[in-house]
Structures are given as structure tokens and as C-alpha cells.
Short mmCIF file of C-alpha atoms in Angstrom, two decimals:
data_model
loop_
_atom_site.label_atom_id
_atom_site.label_comp_id
_atom_site.label_asym_id
_atom_site.label_seq_id
_atom_site.Cartn_x
_atom_site.Cartn_y
_atom_site.Cartn_z
CA THR A 1 0.04 0.05 0.01
CA GLU A 2 0.99 3.64 -0.18
CA ARG A 3 1.21 3.78 3.51
CA GLN A 4 3.66 1.00 3.61
CA PHE A 5 5.71 2.63 0.67
CA ASP A 6 5.77 6.12 2.37
CA PHE A 7 6.94 4.48 5.69
CA LEU A 8 9.79 2.45 4.22
CA PHE A 9 10.97 5.29 1.75
CA SER A 10 10.88 7.75 4.54
CA LYS A 11 12.78 5.40 6.96
CA ALA A 12 15.36 4.79 4.38
CA ARG A 13 15.84 8.46 3.79
CA GLU A 14 16.18 9.10 7.52
CA LEU A 15 18.88 6.38 7.98
CA MET A 16 20.62 7.40 4.93
CA TYR A 17 20.92 11.02 6.26
CA LYS A 18 23.06 9.50 9.00
CA THR A 19 25.50 7.60 6.46
CA LYS A 20 28.99 6.93 7.54
CA ASP A 21 30.19 7.27 4.03
CA GLN A 22 29.34 10.11 1.92
CA ASN A 23 29.82 8.17 -1.25
CA HIS A 24 26.84 6.13 -0.14
CA ASN A 25 24.44 8.82 0.88
CA TRP A 26 20.82 10.00 0.05
CA GLU A 27 21.82 11.76 -2.91
CA HIS A 28 23.53 8.68 -4.38
CA ILE A 29 20.09 6.87 -3.70
CA GLU A 30 18.20 9.66 -5.52
CA ARG A 31 20.59 9.50 -8.55
CA VAL A 32 20.11 5.49 -8.62
CA VAL A 33 16.35 5.96 -8.52
CA GLY A 34 16.70 8.45 -11.39
CA ASN A 35 18.78 5.98 -13.42
CA ILE A 36 16.37 3.20 -12.86
CA GLU A 37 13.57 5.51 -14.43
CA LYS A 38 15.62 6.34 -17.41
CA ILE A 39 16.48 2.73 -18.05
CA ARG A 40 12.85 1.37 -17.51
CA LEU A 41 11.47 3.94 -20.11
CA GLU A 42 13.88 2.19 -22.70
CA LEU A 43 12.29 -1.23 -21.89
CA PRO A 44 9.45 -2.61 -24.21
CA GLN A 45 6.04 -1.21 -23.01
CA LYS A 46 4.80 -4.89 -22.05
CA ILE A 47 7.82 -5.20 -19.72
CA GLN A 48 7.24 -1.74 -18.17
CA GLU A 49 3.71 -2.47 -17.43
CA LYS A 50 4.69 -5.57 -15.42
CA LEU A 51 6.98 -3.70 -13.10
CA ASP A 52 5.91 -2.36 -9.76
CA ASP A 53 7.42 1.23 -9.44
CA ASN A 54 7.07 1.04 -5.61
CA VAL A 55 9.09 -2.28 -5.45
CA LEU A 56 11.84 -0.66 -7.61
CA LYS A 57 12.11 2.52 -5.49
CA ILE A 58 12.02 0.74 -2.13
CA ALA A 59 14.78 -1.75 -3.28
CA ALA A 60 16.76 1.20 -4.49
CA ALA A 61 16.17 3.10 -1.43
CA TRP A 62 17.47 0.38 0.86
CA HIS A 63 20.19 -1.25 -1.28
CA ASP A 64 23.04 0.64 0.55
CA ILE A 65 21.35 1.01 3.98
CA SER A 66 24.27 -0.77 5.82
CA TYR A 67 26.47 2.41 5.27
CA ALA A 68 24.23 4.11 7.77
CA PHE A 69 25.79 1.79 10.36
CA PHE A 70 29.29 1.01 9.01
CA GLU A 71 31.99 2.82 7.55
CA ALA A 72 33.51 2.02 3.94
CA GLY A 73 36.40 -0.33 4.27
CA PHE A 74 37.51 -3.67 3.07
CA LEU A 75 35.15 -5.76 5.28
CA GLN A 76 32.18 -3.49 4.37
CA PHE A 77 33.17 -3.76 0.64
CA PHE A 78 32.43 -7.51 0.81
CA GLN A 79 29.64 -7.58 3.36
CA GLU A 80 27.61 -4.54 2.45
CA SER A 81 24.73 -6.40 0.71
CA MET A 82 24.22 -8.96 3.20
CA ARG A 83 24.33 -6.35 6.05
CA SER A 84 21.87 -4.25 4.10
CA VAL A 85 19.33 -7.22 3.71
CA LYS A 86 19.68 -7.84 7.58
CA PHE A 87 18.54 -4.29 8.27
CA PHE A 88 15.96 -4.08 5.52
CA ASP A 89 14.30 -7.13 6.64
CA GLU A 90 13.55 -5.66 10.16
CA PHE A 91 11.84 -2.77 8.60
CA LEU A 92 10.03 -4.94 6.08
CA MET A 93 8.70 -6.95 8.94
CA GLU A 94 7.68 -3.77 10.65
CA ALA A 95 5.89 -2.40 7.71
CA LYS A 96 4.06 -5.96 7.35
CA ILE A 97 5.14 -6.24 3.54
CA ILE A 98 3.80 -9.59 2.12
CA LYS A 99 6.35 -12.22 2.12
CA SER A 100 6.54 -12.61 -1.77
CA GLU A 101 7.45 -8.89 -2.20
CA ALA A 102 9.73 -8.74 0.71
CA ASP A 103 11.51 -11.65 -0.37
CA LEU A 104 11.85 -10.16 -4.02
CA MET A 105 13.26 -6.83 -2.61
CA LYS A 106 15.68 -8.31 -0.22
CA ASP A 107 17.12 -10.58 -3.22
CA VAL A 108 17.48 -7.47 -5.30
CA VAL A 109 19.36 -5.69 -2.47
CA ARG A 110 21.48 -8.82 -1.97
CA THR A 111 22.41 -9.07 -5.57
CA HIS A 112 22.91 -5.30 -6.56
CA THR A 113 26.82 -5.51 -6.24
CA GLY A 114 29.43 -7.04 -8.46
CA GLY A 115 28.32 -5.57 -11.79
CA GLU A 116 31.58 -3.66 -12.32
CA PHE A 117 33.21 -7.10 -12.09
CA GLY A 118 30.85 -8.88 -14.52
CA PHE A 119 28.83 -10.61 -11.70
CA LEU A 120 25.45 -9.89 -13.27
CA ASN A 121 21.70 -10.62 -13.02
CA ARG A 122 20.92 -11.51 -16.40
CA ASN A 123 19.33 -14.81 -15.11
CA ARG A 124 17.26 -12.90 -12.54
CA SER A 125 14.30 -10.45 -12.92
CA PHE A 126 14.19 -7.06 -14.40
CA TYR A 127 13.93 -5.77 -10.99
CA HIS A 128 17.43 -7.21 -10.28
CA GLN A 129 18.72 -5.99 -13.41
CA LEU A 130 17.51 -2.58 -13.28
CA VAL A 131 18.72 -1.80 -9.71
CA GLN A 132 22.15 -3.25 -10.39
CA ASP A 133 22.79 -1.49 -13.62
CA ALA A 134 21.37 1.82 -12.16
CA ASP A 135 23.91 1.55 -9.26
CA THR A 136 26.76 0.36 -11.61
CA ILE A 137 26.41 3.62 -13.51
CA GLU A 138 27.18 5.43 -10.14
CA VAL A 139 30.54 3.86 -10.14
CA PHE A 140 31.35 6.41 -12.81
CA PHE A 141 29.63 9.50 -11.22
CA ARG A 142 32.20 12.41 -11.10
CA GLU A 143 31.57 13.72 -7.65
CA ARG A 144 31.87 10.21 -6.19
CA PHE A 145 35.20 9.84 -8.11
CA GLU A 146 36.48 13.27 -6.77
CA ARG A 147 35.38 12.36 -3.19
CA ALA A 148 37.28 9.07 -3.37
CA MET A 149 40.32 10.94 -4.59
CA GLU A 150 40.20 13.20 -1.54
CA LEU A 151 39.86 10.55 0.82
CA ALA A 152 42.93 8.60 -0.78
CA HIS A 153 44.95 11.84 -0.48
CA GLU A 154 44.28 11.97 3.17
CA GLY A 155 45.84 8.67 3.52
CA ARG A 156 42.82 6.47 3.99
CA VAL A 157 43.97 2.92 3.08
CA PHE A 158 40.87 1.67 1.63
CA TRP A 159 40.34 4.76 -0.45
CA LYS A 160 43.80 4.47 -1.71
CA PHE A 161 43.15 0.98 -2.97
CA VAL A 162 40.01 2.32 -4.56
CA MET A 163 41.80 4.97 -6.51
CA ASP A 164 44.91 2.98 -7.30
CA VAL A 165 43.43 -0.34 -8.18
CA TYR A 166 39.69 -0.50 -8.27
CA ARG A 167 38.91 2.83 -10.24
CA PRO A 168 41.49 2.24 -13.03
CA MET A 169 40.24 -1.37 -13.62
CA THR A 170 36.73 -0.45 -13.53
CA TYR A 171 36.96 2.55 -15.96
CA HIS A 172 38.92 0.49 -18.14
CA TRP A 173 36.32 -2.10 -18.38
CA TYR A 174 33.56 0.44 -18.72
CA LEU A 175 35.22 2.14 -21.84
CA LYS A 176 35.84 -1.26 -23.64
CA HIS A 177 33.08 -3.44 -22.44
CA TYR A 178 29.52 -2.45 -21.76
CA ASN A 179 28.44 -6.03 -22.27
CA PHE A 180 30.66 -7.09 -19.45
CA ILE A 181 29.36 -4.79 -16.70
CA TYR A 182 25.72 -4.21 -17.48
CA ASN A 183 22.74 -6.52 -17.77
CA LEU A 184 21.11 -4.27 -20.25
CA PRO A 185 24.24 -2.98 -22.25
CA GLU A 186 22.43 -1.64 -25.37
CA ILE A 187 20.13 0.58 -23.21
CA ILE A 188 23.04 1.90 -21.15
CA LYS A 189 25.11 2.49 -24.43
CA LYS A 190 22.20 4.50 -25.86
CA LEU A 191 21.56 6.56 -22.86
CA ASP A 192 25.42 7.29 -22.37
CA LYS A 193 25.64 8.28 -26.05
CA GLU A 194 22.56 10.69 -25.65
CA GLN A 195 24.52 11.90 -22.48
CA LYS A 196 21.58 11.13 -20.23
CA LEU A 197 24.05 9.56 -17.73
CA ALA A 198 26.39 11.31 -15.42
CA ILE A 199 29.43 9.28 -16.36
CA TYR A 200 32.96 10.77 -15.95
CA LYS A 201 35.47 9.90 -18.43
CA GLU A 202 38.18 12.66 -18.29
CA GLY A 203 41.60 11.55 -17.43
CA VAL A 204 40.60 7.97 -17.30
CA ASN A 205 43.69 5.55 -17.21
CA ASN A 206 42.74 3.03 -19.78
#
């Protein structure tokens, strides 16, 4: 119901305003939701009609909720999804979401990472694919790139790894292989070509 949606969306926003990592903040969530809408509108009309906007938006709102409780770091990098599912589950129960929808949204959150490494959701639903692709686009958002660079220059070990190893690798793959990192590569390529995506390409070491 709309009341359940409002509760879950508002609670996610409230928690993400307390994020312990500014690269995973509410502004990031809003951009992911925006990316989902851009991608969804490129899908065939019959598929669009089958997708529940509330399910998409709630899954997107909660996909990084673990950053409201944990700082970015190597352990969080590998456990963020499962940690997010744990917190998400508590509030899904509080909102009394039906089990089928709750299980779907939790699985979308659980599997949203890894796109930039080729761990895709092509064998899962369009909910899984849309959220993962919308979030993967954010890997290449300029402000996040620059914020990570600042943290690396401050001597943060995790962010130094991100800038020295992770970023150059993912940028190289992005520029060369849409098919490798996106579930819906033709749509992403079209949106990128039309400059509808905020993707940073300057000074990329490829």
C-alpha cells in the first residue's frame, strides 16, 4: 500500500541522512532511482507495465542502507549487501510487507553489487537488472570519483586501494566492455551516447 511505501521510503531516507560514508548517501540513492527510471523507459512497453514502481524504488532506497551503520572499508566492501538485507528485513517486517514482495526486494538488495566485475543478474528478474545497472552507473559519477580521490590523498588505506586499483580497472572495463558490466548494455550505451547519464570519462587511465 502507499502507506507502507511511504513508511519504508521515509525510513530509508532518515537512515541514509546519517550515513557513515558520503559516497553512499541519500543523494546517491536519488541518482540511482533516477537512473532506474531512465532505463525502465527504454524497456518494451509490455515489460514496463509488469514492473511495480514501488518495489523498484524501495529496493533502490534500501540497497546501501548498511552504510548508515558501517564505514566504508574492506570488510564492508564485501559484506555491504548482506548487512543491508539484515537491516532491511527488520523494517520490512515492521511495515508488514507480504512475504513474496519482501523476499523479492531483499534478493534485489542482496545481488545489487558486482556489476563492475561482471557478476550480473541476467538470469534474474528485471527488478534485479534495473537496480544493479542503475547502481553500476554510479561507479562512474564524477562527484563520487573526486570524493574518493580526496579520501585517498588523506591517506585512507581503503580509498587509496579504490583509486590505485579499483577505479582504473573499472574505468578500463567500462570504456571497452558495456556487455561485461551491464545487464542491459544496449540501453546503457544508448543513454550514455545521448548524454543522459552522469558518467565521468576525463583523465581515465585506460
